[in-house]
Amino acid sequence: GSVVKKMDEIVEGKQILVTGGTGFIGSHIVRELLKFNVDRVIVFSRDEIKQYIMRRLINDNRLKFIVGDVRDRLSLKRLFEKYRIDIVYHAAAMKHVVVCEDNPIEAVKTNVIGTQNVVDIARRYRVSKLINISTDKAVKPSNVMGATKFIAERIVMYTGYTSVRFGNVACSSGSVIPVLINEMKFRKSLTITDLNVTRFIMSISDAVKLILKATKLAEGGEIFILKMRAFRLADLVDV
């Protein structure tokens, strides 16, 4: 087989786009990429306040912020015309299960059509590697979020790009641990649907390591999955 290059060789001197780069996973990808000798990291997201805060927190002139939405092909096209993008990390998504359930059309616009837009334009501009951030809920999906991410994975796979599938990233925004902590703080009671439900969990550092490893190994059309520990909600509540 081909010799796998080191990560610093892959990203050295490259212009790298991170969609959803102000989100929990996206911002950690950005921070990790800036440890390497990259030419530029472009954060593309629709929340200008988060961009403003991130700009203040990370003082690095290789970092470029652009307000835009993956649903808008024109804003993506303008971005690709202006910058010669070499690698894309596609982390822009609606990921909250309940919000997607209540707003299925919005979830489709971002997770399905948005992914199609990113992939189409990346192919048109001959981007060599695109890593799509996916979820374990894309497997036999039982909710809107999982269904939209399942379709997004297929779009990415059929166009010769790569997906990385996570479980729950511990303490990510809107995930089970911070939600339970806030309920204990402010409501003094917990809302648990089923104590016997199990969840896969991983740390953000493991998640980012998996993304970088996928970047090194990606030849196109793969889905990378981390072996993760699982826990019961009842045990988490006890802890």
PDB file of C-alpha atoms in Angstrom, residues 54-200:
ATOM      1  CA  MET A  54     -12.841  33.272  18.793  1.00  0.00           C
ATOM      2  CA  ARG A  55     -10.832  36.007  17.054  1.00  0.00           C
ATOM      3  CA  ARG A  56     -10.122  37.541  20.474  1.00  0.00           C
ATOM      4  CA  LEU A  57      -9.162  34.177  22.014  1.00  0.00           C
ATOM      5  CA  ILE A  58      -6.843  32.960  19.236  1.00  0.00           C
ATOM      6  CA  ASN A  59      -4.317  35.563  18.177  1.00  0.00           C
ATOM      7  CA  ASP A  60      -2.884  34.071  14.989  1.00  0.00           C
ATOM      8  CA  ASN A  61      -2.556  35.950  11.694  1.00  0.00           C
ATOM      9  CA  ARG A  62      -2.940  32.675   9.743  1.00  0.00           C
ATOM     10  CA  LEU A  63      -6.573  32.567  10.878  1.00  0.00           C
ATOM     11  CA  LYS A  64      -9.225  34.080   8.577  1.00  0.00           C
ATOM     12  CA  PHE A  65     -12.895  34.456   9.514  1.00  0.00           C
ATOM     13  CA  ILE A  66     -15.716  34.548   6.948  1.00  0.00           C
ATOM     14  CA  VAL A  67     -19.394  34.856   7.825  1.00  0.00           C
ATOM     15  CA  GLY A  68     -21.464  32.623   5.569  1.00  0.00           C
ATOM     16  CA  ASP A  69     -23.828  29.680   5.428  1.00  0.00           C
ATOM     17  CA  VAL A  70     -23.304  26.275   3.803  1.00  0.00           C
ATOM     18  CA  ARG A  71     -26.906  26.494   2.581  1.00  0.00           C
ATOM     19  CA  ASP A  72     -25.854  29.400   0.344  1.00  0.00           C
ATOM     20  CA  ARG A  73     -23.962  28.067  -2.679  1.00  0.00           C
ATOM     21  CA  LEU A  74     -22.994  31.555  -3.802  1.00  0.00           C
ATOM     22  CA  SER A  75     -21.269  32.457  -0.543  1.00  0.00           C
ATOM     23  CA  LEU A  76     -19.335  29.177  -0.722  1.00  0.00           C
ATOM     24  CA  LYS A  77     -18.466  29.761  -4.386  1.00  0.00           C
ATOM     25  CA  ARG A  78     -17.125  33.250  -3.625  1.00  0.00           C
ATOM     26  CA  LEU A  79     -14.976  31.776  -0.853  1.00  0.00           C
ATOM     27  CA  PHE A  80     -13.480  29.103  -3.147  1.00  0.00           C
ATOM     28  CA  GLU A  81     -12.874  31.676  -5.880  1.00  0.00           C
ATOM     29  CA  LYS A  82     -10.968  33.939  -3.481  1.00  0.00           C
ATOM     30  CA  TYR A  83      -8.878  31.268  -1.718  1.00  0.00           C
ATOM     31  CA  ARG A  84      -7.196  28.226  -3.229  1.00  0.00           C
ATOM     32  CA  ILE A  85      -8.555  25.693  -0.735  1.00  0.00           C
ATOM     33  CA  ASP A  86      -6.507  22.484  -0.395  1.00  0.00           C
ATOM     34  CA  ILE A  87      -8.348  20.652   2.417  1.00  0.00           C
ATOM     35  CA  VAL A  88     -11.886  20.984   3.820  1.00  0.00           C
ATOM     36  CA  TYR A  89     -13.125  19.935   7.262  1.00  0.00           C
ATOM     37  CA  HIS A  90     -16.925  20.014   7.073  1.00  0.00           C
ATOM     38  CA  ALA A  91     -18.202  20.475  10.636  1.00  0.00           C
ATOM     39  CA  ALA A  92     -21.155  22.809   9.938  1.00  0.00           C
ATOM     40  CA  ALA A  93     -24.347  21.048  11.003  1.00  0.00           C
ATOM     41  CA  MET A  94     -27.534  21.120  13.002  1.00  0.00           C
ATOM     42  CA  LYS A  95     -26.688  18.459  15.548  1.00  0.00           C
ATOM     43  CA  HIS A  96     -29.141  18.765  18.421  1.00  0.00           C
ATOM     44  CA  VAL A  97     -31.574  15.834  18.274  1.00  0.00           C
ATOM     45  CA  VAL A  98     -34.605  17.659  19.737  1.00  0.00           C
ATOM     46  CA  VAL A  99     -34.074  20.850  17.677  1.00  0.00           C
ATOM     47  CA  CYS A 100     -33.787  18.798  14.460  1.00  0.00           C
ATOM     48  CA  GLU A 101     -36.914  16.838  15.425  1.00  0.00           C
ATOM     49  CA  ASP A 102     -38.862  20.089  15.867  1.00  0.00           C
ATOM     50  CA  ASN A 103     -37.391  21.695  12.717  1.00  0.00           C
ATOM     51  CA  PRO A 104     -36.923  18.881  10.171  1.00  0.00           C
ATOM     52  CA  ILE A 105     -36.877  21.131   7.088  1.00  0.00           C
ATOM     53  CA  GLU A 106     -34.170  23.319   8.628  1.00  0.00           C
ATOM     54  CA  ALA A 107     -32.138  20.196   9.494  1.00  0.00           C
ATOM     55  CA  VAL A 108     -32.409  19.015   5.862  1.00  0.00           C
ATOM     56  CA  LYS A 109     -31.352  22.433   4.538  1.00  0.00           C
ATOM     57  CA  THR A 110     -28.179  22.474   6.651  1.00  0.00           C
ATOM     58  CA  ASN A 111     -27.193  18.813   7.008  1.00  0.00           C
ATOM     59  CA  VAL A 112     -28.207  17.497   3.570  1.00  0.00           C
ATOM     60  CA  ILE A 113     -28.334  20.415   1.132  1.00  0.00           C
ATOM     61  CA  GLY A 114     -25.497  22.215   2.930  1.00  0.00           C
ATOM     62  CA  THR A 115     -23.296  19.136   2.676  1.00  0.00           C
ATOM     63  CA  GLN A 116     -24.181  18.717  -1.015  1.00  0.00           C
ATOM     64  CA  ASN A 117     -23.188  22.365  -1.617  1.00  0.00           C
ATOM     65  CA  VAL A 118     -19.824  21.996   0.151  1.00  0.00           C
ATOM     66  CA  VAL A 119     -19.022  18.738  -1.647  1.00  0.00           C
ATOM     67  CA  ASP A 120     -20.089  19.988  -5.104  1.00  0.00           C
ATOM     68  CA  ILE A 121     -18.006  23.149  -4.874  1.00  0.00           C
ATOM     69  CA  ALA A 122     -15.026  21.343  -3.330  1.00  0.00           C
ATOM     70  CA  ARG A 123     -15.046  18.943  -6.294  1.00  0.00           C
ATOM     71  CA  ARG A 124     -15.397  21.775  -8.794  1.00  0.00           C
ATOM     72  CA  TYR A 125     -12.328  23.460  -7.315  1.00  0.00           C
ATOM     73  CA  ARG A 126     -10.401  20.151  -7.157  1.00  0.00           C
ATOM     74  CA  VAL A 127     -10.029  19.957  -3.369  1.00  0.00           C
ATOM     75  CA  SER A 128      -7.928  16.858  -2.706  1.00  0.00           C
ATOM     76  CA  LYS A 129      -9.278  15.969   0.757  1.00  0.00           C
ATOM     77  CA  LEU A 130     -12.627  16.659   2.391  1.00  0.00           C
ATOM     78  CA  ILE A 131     -13.342  15.261   5.857  1.00  0.00           C
ATOM     79  CA  ASN A 132     -17.015  15.297   6.866  1.00  0.00           C
ATOM     80  CA  ILE A 133     -17.813  15.200  10.593  1.00  0.00           C
ATOM     81  CA  SER A 134     -20.601  12.676  11.187  1.00  0.00           C
ATOM     82  CA  THR A 135     -22.287  10.898  14.090  1.00  0.00           C
ATOM     83  CA  ASP A 136     -23.085   7.406  15.375  1.00  0.00           C
ATOM     84  CA  LYS A 137     -26.767   8.412  15.062  1.00  0.00           C
ATOM     85  CA  ALA A 138     -26.390   8.043  11.266  1.00  0.00           C
ATOM     86  CA  VAL A 139     -26.443   4.252  11.815  1.00  0.00           C
ATOM     87  CA  LYS A 140     -29.993   2.874  11.427  1.00  0.00           C
ATOM     88  CA  PRO A 141     -31.320   6.371  12.174  1.00  0.00           C
ATOM     89  CA  SER A 142     -34.384   6.723  14.390  1.00  0.00           C
ATOM     90  CA  ASN A 143     -34.551  10.520  14.427  1.00  0.00           C
ATOM     91  CA  VAL A 144     -34.343  13.442  11.988  1.00  0.00           C
ATOM     92  CA  MET A 145     -30.796  14.404  12.949  1.00  0.00           C
ATOM     93  CA  GLY A 146     -29.515  10.864  12.379  1.00  0.00           C
ATOM     94  CA  ALA A 147     -31.422  10.552   9.098  1.00  0.00           C
ATOM     95  CA  THR A 148     -29.994  13.800   7.713  1.00  0.00           C
ATOM     96  CA  LYS A 149     -26.460  12.832   8.739  1.00  0.00           C
ATOM     97  CA  PHE A 150     -26.960   9.376   7.159  1.00  0.00           C
ATOM     98  CA  ILE A 151     -27.800  11.055   3.842  1.00  0.00           C
ATOM     99  CA  ALA A 152     -24.878  13.481   4.264  1.00  0.00           C
ATOM    100  CA  GLU A 153     -22.497  10.523   4.726  1.00  0.00           C
ATOM    101  CA  ARG A 154     -23.799   8.960   1.503  1.00  0.00           C
ATOM    102  CA  ILE A 155     -23.362  12.221  -0.423  1.00  0.00           C
ATOM    103  CA  VAL A 156     -19.769  12.487   0.826  1.00  0.00           C
ATOM    104  CA  MET A 157     -18.984   8.819   0.156  1.00  0.00           C
ATOM    105  CA  TYR A 158     -20.392   8.793  -3.387  1.00  0.00           C
ATOM    106  CA  THR A 159     -18.358  11.846  -4.329  1.00  0.00           C
ATOM    107  CA  GLY A 160     -15.117  10.237  -3.211  1.00  0.00           C
ATOM    108  CA  TYR A 161     -14.587  12.141   0.029  1.00  0.00           C
ATOM    109  CA  THR A 162     -14.324  10.921   3.629  1.00  0.00           C
ATOM    110  CA  SER A 163     -16.475  10.922   6.783  1.00  0.00           C
ATOM    111  CA  VAL A 164     -15.463  10.520  10.414  1.00  0.00           C
ATOM    112  CA  ARG A 165     -18.176   9.174  12.696  1.00  0.00           C
ATOM    113  CA  PHE A 166     -18.259  10.131  16.394  1.00  0.00           C
ATOM    114  CA  GLY A 167     -20.278   9.151  19.413  1.00  0.00           C
ATOM    115  CA  ASN A 168     -21.093  11.775  22.009  1.00  0.00           C
ATOM    116  CA  VAL A 169     -18.163  14.112  22.553  1.00  0.00           C
ATOM    117  CA  ALA A 170     -17.966  14.601  26.322  1.00  0.00           C
ATOM    118  CA  CYS A 171     -19.052  18.079  27.452  1.00  0.00           C
ATOM    119  CA  SER A 172     -19.734  19.354  23.916  1.00  0.00           C
ATOM    120  CA  SER A 173     -22.351  22.103  23.722  1.00  0.00           C
ATOM    121  CA  GLY A 174     -25.895  20.787  24.189  1.00  0.00           C
ATOM    122  CA  SER A 175     -24.738  17.231  24.985  1.00  0.00           C
ATOM    123  CA  VAL A 176     -25.915  15.078  27.862  1.00  0.00           C
ATOM    124  CA  ILE A 177     -23.291  15.894  30.542  1.00  0.00           C
ATOM    125  CA  PRO A 178     -23.594  19.728  30.525  1.00  0.00           C
ATOM    126  CA  VAL A 179     -27.393  19.445  30.183  1.00  0.00           C
ATOM    127  CA  LEU A 180     -27.629  17.227  33.290  1.00  0.00           C
ATOM    128  CA  ILE A 181     -25.242  19.467  35.248  1.00  0.00           C
ATOM    129  CA  ASN A 182     -27.344  22.547  34.429  1.00  0.00           C
ATOM    130  CA  GLU A 183     -30.553  20.753  35.411  1.00  0.00           C
ATOM    131  CA  MET A 184     -29.015  19.783  38.768  1.00  0.00           C
ATOM    132  CA  LYS A 185     -27.825  23.371  39.319  1.00  0.00           C
ATOM    133  CA  PHE A 186     -30.980  25.229  38.388  1.00  0.00           C
ATOM    134  CA  ARG A 187     -33.922  22.813  38.582  1.00  0.00           C
ATOM    135  CA  LYS A 188     -32.651  20.388  41.250  1.00  0.00           C
ATOM    136  CA  SER A 189     -34.175  17.538  39.203  1.00  0.00           C
ATOM    137  CA  LEU A 190     -33.174  15.516  36.148  1.00  0.00           C
ATOM    138  CA  THR A 191     -35.110  14.791  32.956  1.00  0.00           C
ATOM    139  CA  ILE A 192     -34.196  11.249  31.910  1.00  0.00           C
ATOM    140  CA  THR A 193     -36.256   9.481  29.230  1.00  0.00           C
ATOM    141  CA  ASP A 194     -34.858   5.988  29.887  1.00  0.00           C
ATOM    142  CA  LEU A 195     -32.206   5.129  32.485  1.00  0.00           C
ATOM    143  CA  ASN A 196     -31.182   2.000  30.540  1.00  0.00           C
ATOM    144  CA  VAL A 197     -30.309   3.893  27.360  1.00  0.00           C
ATOM    145  CA  THR A 198     -26.633   3.541  26.448  1.00  0.00           C
ATOM    146  CA  ARG A 199     -24.478   6.172  24.784  1.00  0.00           C
ATOM    147  CA  PHE A 200     -21.059   6.023  23.160  1.00  0.00           C
TER     148      PHE A 200
END
